[in-house]
């Protein structure tokens, strides 16, 4: 699914290429072109970092969920082992009598 952020990112890239081609043609001043390209590059970098940290946040949440699931499985296994130990104790008590 394409998000609006992805579309904006590609529009910024196209803007950078367009300014560079326009500069080759000779229309804008060099200072204006450098400032425009610099602003576009900074905004695209900010969008990339925002997406990266959003992904990192989702990964952290997934690890927390996995940690909780592992604790539930550990509790379930401990409960089963306790039941087995109780049954073994019952069997050993019957054998001793």
mmCIF file of N, CA, C and O in Angstrom:
data_model
loop_
_atom_site.group_PDB
_atom_site.id
_atom_site.type_symbol
_atom_site.label_atom_id
_atom_site.label_comp_id
_atom_site.label_asym_id
_atom_site.label_seq_id
_atom_site.Cartn_x
_atom_site.Cartn_y
_atom_site.Cartn_z
ATOM 1 N N UNK A 1 0.844 -1.172 0.000
ATOM 2 C CA UNK A 1 0.000 0.000 0.000
ATOM 3 C C UNK A 1 0.894 1.241 0.000
ATOM 4 O O UNK A 1 1.795 1.372 0.803
ATOM 5 N N UNK A 2 0.628 2.130 -0.890
ATOM 6 C CA UNK A 2 1.417 3.341 -1.036
ATOM 7 C C UNK A 2 0.855 4.405 -0.093
ATOM 8 O O UNK A 2 -0.343 4.693 -0.096
ATOM 9 N N UNK A 3 1.748 4.963 0.723
ATOM 10 C CA UNK A 3 1.342 6.008 1.662
ATOM 11 C C UNK A 3 1.650 7.373 1.069
ATOM 12 O O UNK A 3 2.456 7.500 0.140
ATOM 13 N N UNK A 4 1.035 8.393 1.631
ATOM 14 C CA UNK A 4 1.251 9.751 1.159
ATOM 15 C C UNK A 4 2.702 10.172 1.362
ATOM 16 O O UNK A 4 3.261 10.922 0.556
ATOM 17 N N UNK A 5 3.346 9.656 2.426
ATOM 18 C CA UNK A 5 4.748 9.977 2.689
ATOM 19 C C UNK A 5 5.646 9.470 1.557
ATOM 20 O O UNK A 5 6.607 10.141 1.177
ATOM 21 N N UNK A 6 5.340 8.288 1.038
ATOM 22 C CA UNK A 6 6.122 7.740 -0.070
ATOM 23 C C UNK A 6 5.986 8.600 -1.324
ATOM 24 O O UNK A 6 6.964 8.853 -2.035
ATOM 25 N N UNK A 7 4.771 9.051 -1.589
ATOM 26 C CA UNK A 7 4.525 9.890 -2.763
ATOM 27 C C UNK A 7 5.272 11.214 -2.626
ATOM 28 O O UNK A 7 5.921 11.667 -3.569
ATOM 29 N N UNK A 8 5.216 11.810 -1.430
ATOM 30 C CA UNK A 8 5.912 13.073 -1.204
ATOM 31 C C UNK A 8 7.417 12.888 -1.358
ATOM 32 O O UNK A 8 8.103 13.736 -1.945
ATOM 33 N N UNK A 9 7.936 11.776 -0.846
ATOM 34 C CA UNK A 9 9.369 11.509 -0.972
ATOM 35 C C UNK A 9 9.783 11.470 -2.437
ATOM 36 O O UNK A 9 10.773 12.085 -2.833
ATOM 37 N N UNK A 10 9.033 10.758 -3.264
ATOM 38 C CA UNK A 10 9.390 10.658 -4.680
ATOM 39 C C UNK A 10 9.196 11.983 -5.407
ATOM 40 O O UNK A 10 9.938 12.308 -6.344
ATOM 41 N N UNK A 11 8.210 12.768 -4.978
ATOM 42 C CA UNK A 11 8.048 14.095 -5.570
ATOM 43 C C UNK A 11 9.251 14.985 -5.245
ATOM 44 O O UNK A 11 9.700 15.765 -6.085
ATOM 45 N N UNK A 12 9.787 14.866 -4.036
ATOM 46 C CA UNK A 12 10.979 15.636 -3.663
ATOM 47 C C UNK A 12 12.172 15.211 -4.513
ATOM 48 O O UNK A 12 12.938 16.050 -4.987
ATOM 49 N N UNK A 13 12.327 13.905 -4.724
ATOM 50 C CA UNK A 13 13.427 13.416 -5.563
ATOM 51 C C UNK A 13 13.286 13.950 -6.986
ATOM 52 O O UNK A 13 14.267 14.402 -7.594
ATOM 53 N N UNK A 14 12.077 13.933 -7.522
ATOM 54 C CA UNK A 14 11.837 14.460 -8.870
ATOM 55 C C UNK A 14 12.125 15.956 -8.904
ATOM 56 O O UNK A 14 12.696 16.475 -9.871
ATOM 57 N N UNK A 15 11.779 16.670 -7.817
ATOM 58 C CA UNK A 15 12.059 18.097 -7.718
ATOM 59 C C UNK A 15 13.560 18.361 -7.765
ATOM 60 O O UNK A 15 14.020 19.273 -8.447
ATOM 61 N N UNK A 16 14.340 17.552 -7.054
ATOM 62 C CA UNK A 16 15.798 17.715 -7.054
ATOM 63 C C UNK A 16 16.361 17.513 -8.460
ATOM 64 O O UNK A 16 17.177 18.304 -8.941
ATOM 65 N N UNK A 17 15.916 16.466 -9.118
ATOM 66 C CA UNK A 17 16.394 16.191 -10.481
ATOM 67 C C UNK A 17 15.959 17.308 -11.430
ATOM 68 O O UNK A 17 16.739 17.750 -12.288
ATOM 69 N N UNK A 18 14.731 17.796 -11.265
ATOM 70 C CA UNK A 18 14.239 18.890 -12.113
ATOM 71 C C UNK A 18 15.043 20.161 -11.937
ATOM 72 O O UNK A 18 15.382 20.836 -12.925
ATOM 73 N N UNK A 19 15.367 20.502 -10.688
ATOM 74 C CA UNK A 19 16.188 21.699 -10.439
ATOM 75 C C UNK A 19 17.569 21.531 -11.069
ATOM 76 O O UNK A 19 18.114 22.466 -11.665
ATOM 77 N N UNK A 20 18.146 20.332 -10.920
ATOM 78 C CA UNK A 20 19.480 20.095 -11.498
ATOM 79 C C UNK A 20 19.443 20.233 -13.023
ATOM 80 O O UNK A 20 20.343 20.846 -13.618
ATOM 81 N N UNK A 21 18.419 19.688 -13.651
ATOM 82 C CA UNK A 21 18.304 19.811 -15.107
ATOM 83 C C UNK A 21 18.042 21.250 -15.522
ATOM 84 O O UNK A 21 18.570 21.725 -16.538
ATOM 85 N N UNK A 22 17.249 21.960 -14.738
ATOM 86 C CA UNK A 22 16.955 23.365 -15.029
ATOM 87 C C UNK A 22 18.224 24.201 -14.897
ATOM 88 O O UNK A 22 18.458 25.135 -15.657
ATOM 89 N N UNK A 23 19.053 23.844 -13.908
ATOM 90 C CA UNK A 23 20.324 24.547 -13.729
ATOM 91 C C UNK A 23 21.251 24.291 -14.918
ATOM 92 O O UNK A 23 21.958 25.197 -15.371
ATOM 93 N N UNK A 24 21.252 23.075 -15.440
ATOM 94 C CA UNK A 24 22.066 22.775 -16.619
ATOM 95 C C UNK A 24 21.612 23.584 -17.841
ATOM 96 O O UNK A 24 22.415 23.935 -18.701
ATOM 97 N N UNK A 25 20.318 23.842 -17.876
ATOM 98 C CA UNK A 25 19.777 24.620 -18.990
ATOM 99 C C UNK A 25 20.138 26.096 -18.839
ATOM 100 O O UNK A 25 20.192 26.830 -19.821
ATOM 101 N N UNK A 26 20.389 26.543 -17.605
ATOM 102 C CA UNK A 26 20.869 27.890 -17.386
ATOM 103 C C UNK A 26 19.851 28.870 -16.851
ATOM 104 O O UNK A 26 20.138 30.060 -16.752
ATOM 105 N N UNK A 27 18.673 28.450 -16.449
ATOM 106 C CA UNK A 27 17.657 29.402 -16.021
ATOM 107 C C UNK A 27 17.861 29.948 -14.597
ATOM 108 O O UNK A 27 17.921 31.152 -14.435
ATOM 109 N N UNK A 28 17.942 29.134 -13.543
ATOM 110 C CA UNK A 28 18.050 29.745 -12.205
ATOM 111 C C UNK A 28 19.486 30.146 -11.883
ATOM 112 O O UNK A 28 20.432 29.702 -12.529
ATOM 113 N N UNK A 29 19.618 30.974 -10.874
ATOM 114 C CA UNK A 29 20.964 31.313 -10.416
ATOM 115 C C UNK A 29 21.526 30.123 -9.652
ATOM 116 O O UNK A 29 20.787 29.285 -9.151
ATOM 117 N N UNK A 30 22.845 30.090 -9.562
ATOM 118 C CA UNK A 30 23.468 28.959 -8.878
ATOM 119 C C UNK A 30 23.109 28.933 -7.399
ATOM 120 O O UNK A 30 22.863 27.868 -6.826
ATOM 121 N N UNK A 31 23.065 30.108 -6.770
ATOM 122 C CA UNK A 31 22.748 30.163 -5.346
ATOM 123 C C UNK A 31 21.322 29.666 -5.077
ATOM 124 O O UNK A 31 21.073 28.905 -4.155
ATOM 125 N N UNK A 32 20.402 30.114 -5.899
ATOM 126 C CA UNK A 32 19.013 29.688 -5.738
ATOM 127 C C UNK A 32 18.845 28.191 -5.956
ATOM 128 O O UNK A 32 18.099 27.519 -5.246
ATOM 129 N N UNK A 33 19.547 27.677 -6.958
ATOM 130 C CA UNK A 33 19.462 26.246 -7.240
ATOM 131 C C UNK A 33 20.072 25.425 -6.111
ATOM 132 O O UNK A 33 19.509 24.406 -5.695
ATOM 133 N N UNK A 34 21.211 25.883 -5.590
ATOM 134 C CA UNK A 34 21.862 25.151 -4.495
ATOM 135 C C UNK A 34 20.983 25.165 -3.252
ATOM 136 O O UNK A 34 20.829 24.141 -2.571
ATOM 137 N N UNK A 35 20.380 26.297 -2.950
ATOM 138 C CA UNK A 35 19.492 26.380 -1.787
ATOM 139 C C UNK A 35 18.284 25.473 -1.979
ATOM 140 O O UNK A 35 17.887 24.740 -1.057
ATOM 141 N N UNK A 36 17.682 25.480 -3.161
ATOM 142 C CA UNK A 36 16.503 24.625 -3.422
ATOM 143 C C UNK A 36 16.852 23.149 -3.320
ATOM 144 O O UNK A 36 16.121 22.370 -2.701
ATOM 145 N N UNK A 37 17.961 22.765 -3.918
ATOM 146 C CA UNK A 37 18.369 21.354 -3.866
ATOM 147 C C UNK A 37 18.715 20.958 -2.435
ATOM 148 O O UNK A 37 18.341 19.876 -1.977
ATOM 149 N N UNK A 38 19.405 21.844 -1.714
ATOM 150 C CA UNK A 38 19.740 21.554 -0.319
ATOM 151 C C UNK A 38 18.504 21.366 0.547
ATOM 152 O O UNK A 38 18.434 20.435 1.356
ATOM 153 N N UNK A 39 17.519 22.242 0.387
ATOM 154 C CA UNK A 39 16.270 22.118 1.165
ATOM 155 C C UNK A 39 15.537 20.813 0.815
ATOM 156 O O UNK A 39 15.003 20.136 1.691
ATOM 157 N N UNK A 40 15.525 20.463 -0.457
ATOM 158 C CA UNK A 40 14.852 19.232 -0.866
ATOM 159 C C UNK A 40 15.572 18.004 -0.309
ATOM 160 O O UNK A 40 14.931 17.052 0.143
ATOM 161 N N UNK A 41 16.892 18.029 -0.327
ATOM 162 C CA UNK A 41 17.651 16.892 0.195
ATOM 163 C C UNK A 41 17.435 16.756 1.695
ATOM 164 O O UNK A 41 17.226 15.645 2.211
ATOM 165 N N UNK A 42 17.453 17.875 2.406
ATOM 166 C CA UNK A 42 17.220 17.833 3.856
ATOM 167 C C UNK A 42 15.832 17.290 4.160
ATOM 168 O O UNK A 42 15.670 16.440 5.050
ATOM 169 N N UNK A 43 14.825 17.733 3.427
ATOM 170 C CA UNK A 43 13.467 17.240 3.697
ATOM 171 C C UNK A 43 13.338 15.755 3.362
ATOM 172 O O UNK A 43 12.677 15.007 4.090
ATOM 173 N N UNK A 44 13.987 15.306 2.300
ATOM 174 C CA UNK A 44 13.911 13.873 1.984
ATOM 175 C C UNK A 44 14.641 13.047 3.037
ATOM 176 O O UNK A 44 14.182 11.968 3.416
ATOM 177 N N UNK A 45 15.778 13.547 3.539
ATOM 178 C CA UNK A 45 16.493 12.841 4.605
ATOM 179 C C UNK A 45 15.645 12.763 5.875
ATOM 180 O O UNK A 45 15.620 11.732 6.549
ATOM 181 N N UNK A 46 14.982 13.844 6.203
ATOM 182 C CA UNK A 46 14.108 13.831 7.387
ATOM 183 C C UNK A 46 12.994 12.805 7.242
ATOM 184 O O UNK A 46 12.648 12.112 8.201
ATOM 185 N N UNK A 47 12.442 12.687 6.047
ATOM 186 C CA UNK A 47 11.388 11.695 5.826
ATOM 187 C C UNK A 47 11.938 10.277 5.951
ATOM 188 O O UNK A 47 11.281 9.390 6.501
ATOM 189 N N UNK A 48 13.150 10.053 5.460
ATOM 190 C CA UNK A 48 13.763 8.725 5.567
ATOM 191 C C UNK A 48 14.007 8.373 7.030
ATOM 192 O O UNK A 48 13.700 7.262 7.474
ATOM 193 N N UNK A 49 14.561 9.321 7.810
ATOM 194 C CA UNK A 49 14.823 9.055 9.233
ATOM 195 C C UNK A 49 13.526 8.839 10.000
ATOM 196 O O UNK A 49 13.456 7.996 10.901
ATOM 197 N N UNK A 50 12.480 9.588 9.662
ATOM 198 C CA UNK A 50 11.185 9.406 10.329
ATOM 199 C C UNK A 50 10.660 7.996 10.077
ATOM 200 O O UNK A 50 10.187 7.323 10.984
ATOM 201 N N UNK A 51 10.764 7.539 8.847
ATOM 202 C CA UNK A 51 10.309 6.196 8.502
ATOM 203 C C UNK A 51 11.153 5.137 9.207
ATOM 204 O O UNK A 51 10.641 4.138 9.708
ATOM 205 N N UNK A 52 12.470 5.366 9.279
ATOM 206 C CA UNK A 52 13.374 4.431 9.944
ATOM 207 C C UNK A 52 13.028 4.289 11.418
ATOM 208 O O UNK A 52 12.941 3.184 11.950
ATOM 209 N N UNK A 53 12.822 5.397 12.116
ATOM 210 C CA UNK A 53 12.512 5.329 13.546
ATOM 211 C C UNK A 53 11.118 4.788 13.795
ATOM 212 O O UNK A 53 10.862 4.170 14.820
ATOM 213 N N UNK A 54 10.205 5.006 12.863
ATOM 214 C CA UNK A 54 8.876 4.406 12.988
ATOM 215 C C UNK A 54 8.984 2.890 12.910
ATOM 216 O O UNK A 54 8.342 2.169 13.674
ATOM 217 N N UNK A 55 9.816 2.402 12.000
ATOM 218 C CA UNK A 55 10.040 0.963 11.871
ATOM 219 C C UNK A 55 10.701 0.411 13.126
ATOM 220 O O UNK A 55 10.342 -0.662 13.604
ATOM 221 N N UNK A 56 11.648 1.172 13.685
ATOM 222 C CA UNK A 56 12.337 0.737 14.897
ATOM 223 C C UNK A 56 11.360 0.650 16.066
ATOM 224 O O UNK A 56 11.435 -0.263 16.881
ATOM 225 N N UNK A 57 10.420 1.573 16.141
ATOM 226 C CA UNK A 57 9.417 1.562 17.203
ATOM 227 C C UNK A 57 8.526 0.328 17.081
ATOM 228 O O UNK A 57 8.223 -0.327 18.073
ATOM 229 N N UNK A 58 8.134 0.006 15.861
ATOM 230 C CA UNK A 58 7.305 -1.184 15.641
ATOM 231 C C UNK A 58 8.055 -2.451 16.021
ATOM 232 O O UNK A 58 7.483 -3.381 16.582
ATOM 233 N N UNK A 59 9.351 -2.483 15.746
ATOM 234 C CA UNK A 59 10.170 -3.638 16.106
ATOM 235 C C UNK A 59 10.251 -3.787 17.620
ATOM 236 O O UNK A 59 10.152 -4.895 18.150
ATOM 237 N N UNK A 60 10.421 -2.675 18.324
ATOM 238 C CA UNK A 60 10.497 -2.714 19.786
ATOM 239 C C UNK A 60 9.188 -3.222 20.380
ATOM 240 O O UNK A 60 9.194 -4.040 21.319
ATOM 241 N N UNK A 61 8.077 -2.791 19.841
ATOM 242 C CA UNK A 61 6.776 -3.253 20.325
ATOM 243 C C UNK A 61 6.620 -4.747 20.073
ATOM 244 O O UNK A 61 6.115 -5.485 20.922
ATOM 245 N N UNK A 62 7.092 -5.218 18.930
ATOM 246 C CA UNK A 62 7.019 -6.647 18.620
ATOM 247 C C UNK A 62 7.845 -7.465 19.598
ATOM 248 O O UNK A 62 7.429 -8.541 20.032
ATOM 249 N N UNK A 63 9.028 -6.959 19.969
ATOM 250 C CA UNK A 63 9.854 -7.677 20.942
ATOM 251 C C UNK A 63 9.183 -7.722 22.310
ATOM 252 O O UNK A 63 9.274 -8.729 23.014
ATOM 253 N N UNK A 64 8.501 -6.666 22.702
ATOM 254 C CA UNK A 64 7.799 -6.660 23.982
ATOM 255 C C UNK A 64 6.682 -7.685 23.963
ATOM 256 O O UNK A 64 6.493 -8.435 24.926
ATOM 257 N N UNK A 65 5.941 -7.751 22.868
ATOM 258 C CA UNK A 65 4.867 -8.750 22.757
ATOM 259 C C UNK A 65 5.438 -10.160 22.798
ATOM 260 O O UNK A 65 4.881 -11.044 23.452
ATOM 261 N N UNK A 66 6.546 -10.374 22.103
ATOM 262 C CA UNK A 66 7.180 -11.693 22.100
ATOM 263 C C UNK A 66 7.665 -12.067 23.495
ATOM 264 O O UNK A 66 7.529 -13.215 23.914
ATOM 265 N N UNK A 67 8.204 -11.112 24.229
ATOM 266 C CA UNK A 67 8.673 -11.357 25.589
ATOM 267 C C UNK A 67 7.514 -11.818 26.469
ATOM 268 O O UNK A 67 7.654 -12.772 27.251
ATOM 269 N N UNK A 68 6.362 -11.162 26.338
ATOM 270 C CA UNK A 68 5.193 -11.556 27.129
ATOM 271 C C UNK A 68 4.716 -12.958 26.757
ATOM 272 O O UNK A 68 4.330 -13.739 27.627
ATOM 273 N N UNK A 69 4.749 -13.273 25.477
ATOM 274 C CA UNK A 69 4.330 -14.605 25.031
ATOM 275 C C UNK A 69 5.285 -15.676 25.565
ATOM 276 O O UNK A 69 4.852 -16.762 25.962
ATOM 277 N N UNK A 70 6.575 -15.380 25.578
ATOM 278 C CA UNK A 70 7.552 -16.338 26.105
ATOM 279 C C UNK A 70 7.323 -16.562 27.599
ATOM 280 O O UNK A 70 7.413 -17.688 28.087
ATOM 281 N N UNK A 71 7.004 -15.488 28.335
ATOM 282 C CA UNK A 71 6.723 -15.643 29.769
ATOM 283 C C UNK A 71 5.486 -16.512 29.988
ATOM 284 O O UNK A 71 5.467 -17.337 30.900
ATOM 285 N N UNK A 72 4.475 -16.341 29.167
ATOM 286 C CA UNK A 72 3.275 -17.174 29.287
ATOM 287 C C UNK A 72 3.607 -18.641 29.018
ATOM 288 O O UNK A 72 3.133 -19.538 29.730
ATOM 289 N N UNK A 73 4.418 -18.895 27.992
ATOM 290 C CA UNK A 73 4.820 -20.266 27.698
ATOM 291 C C UNK A 73 5.655 -20.853 28.838
ATOM 292 O O UNK A 73 5.493 -22.024 29.198
ATOM 293 N N UNK A 74 6.523 -20.038 29.419
ATOM 294 C CA UNK A 74 7.343 -20.500 30.533
ATOM 295 C C UNK A 74 6.478 -20.853 31.740
ATOM 296 O O UNK A 74 6.677 -21.895 32.382
ATOM 297 N N UNK A 75 5.498 -20.024 32.035
ATOM 298 C CA UNK A 75 4.583 -20.319 33.137
ATOM 299 C C UNK A 75 3.799 -21.598 32.877
ATOM 300 O O UNK A 75 3.585 -22.400 33.788
ATOM 301 N N UNK A 76 3.367 -21.786 31.639
ATOM 302 C CA UNK A 76 2.627 -22.992 31.278
ATOM 303 C C UNK A 76 3.504 -24.232 31.439
ATOM 304 O O UNK A 76 3.068 -25.255 31.982
ATOM 305 N N UNK A 77 4.767 -24.150 31.009
ATOM 306 C CA UNK A 77 5.680 -25.291 31.150
ATOM 307 C C UNK A 77 5.959 -25.581 32.617
ATOM 308 O O UNK A 77 5.985 -26.748 33.033
ATOM 309 N N UNK A 78 6.165 -24.522 33.415
ATOM 310 C CA UNK A 78 6.403 -24.736 34.846
ATOM 311 C C UNK A 78 5.208 -25.407 35.512
ATOM 312 O O UNK A 78 5.375 -26.279 36.361
ATOM 313 N N UNK A 79 4.017 -25.014 35.116
ATOM 314 C CA UNK A 79 2.802 -25.630 35.664
ATOM 315 C C UNK A 79 2.743 -27.113 35.291
ATOM 316 O O UNK A 79 2.431 -27.962 36.129
ATOM 317 N N UNK A 80 3.069 -27.429 34.053
ATOM 318 C CA UNK A 80 3.053 -28.832 33.618
ATOM 319 C C UNK A 80 4.119 -29.650 34.341
ATOM 320 O O UNK A 80 3.866 -30.775 34.764
ATOM 321 N N UNK A 81 5.315 -29.082 34.504
ATOM 322 C CA UNK A 81 6.372 -29.805 35.225
ATOM 323 C C UNK A 81 6.010 -29.998 36.691
ATOM 324 O O UNK A 81 6.324 -31.026 37.287
ATOM 325 N N UNK A 82 5.341 -29.009 37.279
ATOM 326 C CA UNK A 82 4.897 -29.161 38.663
ATOM 327 C C UNK A 82 3.877 -30.297 38.780
ATOM 328 O O UNK A 82 3.910 -31.082 39.737
ATOM 329 N N UNK A 83 2.974 -30.390 37.798
ATOM 330 C CA UNK A 83 1.996 -31.487 37.796
ATOM 331 C C UNK A 83 2.698 -32.838 37.661
ATOM 332 O O UNK A 83 2.338 -33.807 38.340
ATOM 333 N N UNK A 84 3.697 -32.907 36.799
ATOM 334 C CA UNK A 84 4.441 -34.163 36.624
ATOM 335 C C UNK A 84 5.180 -34.515 37.909
ATOM 336 O O UNK A 84 5.189 -35.676 38.337
ATOM 337 N N UNK A 85 5.783 -33.512 38.550
ATOM 338 C CA UNK A 85 6.502 -33.758 39.802
ATOM 339 C C UNK A 85 5.537 -34.243 40.883
ATOM 340 O O UNK A 85 5.877 -35.161 41.664
ATOM 341 N N UNK A 86 4.361 -33.665 40.965
ATOM 342 C CA UNK A 86 3.368 -34.109 41.952
ATOM 343 C C UNK A 86 2.954 -35.558 41.698
ATOM 344 O O UNK A 86 2.839 -36.360 42.636
ATOM 345 N N UNK A 87 2.756 -35.903 40.448
ATOM 346 C CA UNK A 87 2.373 -37.276 40.115
ATOM 347 C C UNK A 87 3.497 -38.251 40.438
ATOM 348 O O UNK A 87 3.253 -39.356 40.955
ATOM 349 N N UNK A 88 4.746 -37.854 40.171
ATOM 350 C CA UNK A 88 5.877 -38.718 40.516
ATOM 351 C C UNK A 88 5.996 -38.893 42.030
ATOM 352 O O UNK A 88 6.321 -39.992 42.514
ATOM 353 N N UNK A 89 5.735 -37.835 42.774
ATOM 354 C CA UNK A 89 5.758 -37.945 44.238
ATOM 355 C C UNK A 89 4.673 -38.894 44.730
ATOM 356 O O UNK A 89 4.900 -39.676 45.660
ATOM 357 N N UNK A 90 3.487 -38.820 44.133
ATOM 358 C CA UNK A 90 2.404 -39.731 44.513
ATOM 359 C C UNK A 90 2.802 -41.185 44.234
ATOM 360 O O UNK A 90 2.559 -42.077 45.055
ATOM 361 N N UNK A 91 3.402 -41.394 43.070
ATOM 362 C CA UNK A 91 3.816 -42.755 42.706
ATOM 363 C C UNK A 91 4.895 -43.259 43.660
ATOM 364 O O UNK A 91 4.839 -44.399 44.134
ATOM 365 N N UNK A 92 5.865 -42.395 43.983
ATOM 366 C CA UNK A 92 6.949 -42.842 44.884
ATOM 367 C C UNK A 92 6.419 -43.072 46.288
ATOM 368 O O UNK A 92 6.894 -43.976 46.984
ATOM 369 N N UNK A 93 5.435 -42.293 46.718
ATOM 370 C CA UNK A 93 4.826 -42.534 48.052
ATOM 371 C C UNK A 93 4.057 -43.844 48.083
ATOM 372 O O UNK A 93 4.069 -44.555 49.095
ATOM 373 N N UNK A 94 3.391 -44.192 47.003
ATOM 374 C CA UNK A 94 2.663 -45.465 46.951
ATOM 375 C C UNK A 94 3.632 -46.641 46.941
ATOM 376 O O UNK A 94 3.338 -47.694 47.503
ATOM 377 N N UNK A 95 4.753 -46.472 46.262
ATOM 378 C CA UNK A 95 5.740 -47.569 46.209
ATOM 379 C C UNK A 95 6.356 -47.774 47.582
ATOM 380 O O UNK A 95 6.596 -48.911 48.002
ATOM 381 N N UNK A 96 6.598 -46.714 48.333
ATOM 382 C CA UNK A 96 7.214 -46.822 49.656
ATOM 383 C C UNK A 96 6.281 -47.491 50.662
ATOM 384 O O UNK A 96 6.739 -48.123 51.593
ATOM 385 N N UNK A 97 5.006 -47.375 50.512
ATOM 386 C CA UNK A 97 4.049 -47.969 51.458
ATOM 387 C C UNK A 97 3.964 -49.407 51.215
ATOM 388 O O UNK A 97 4.094 -50.379 51.389
#
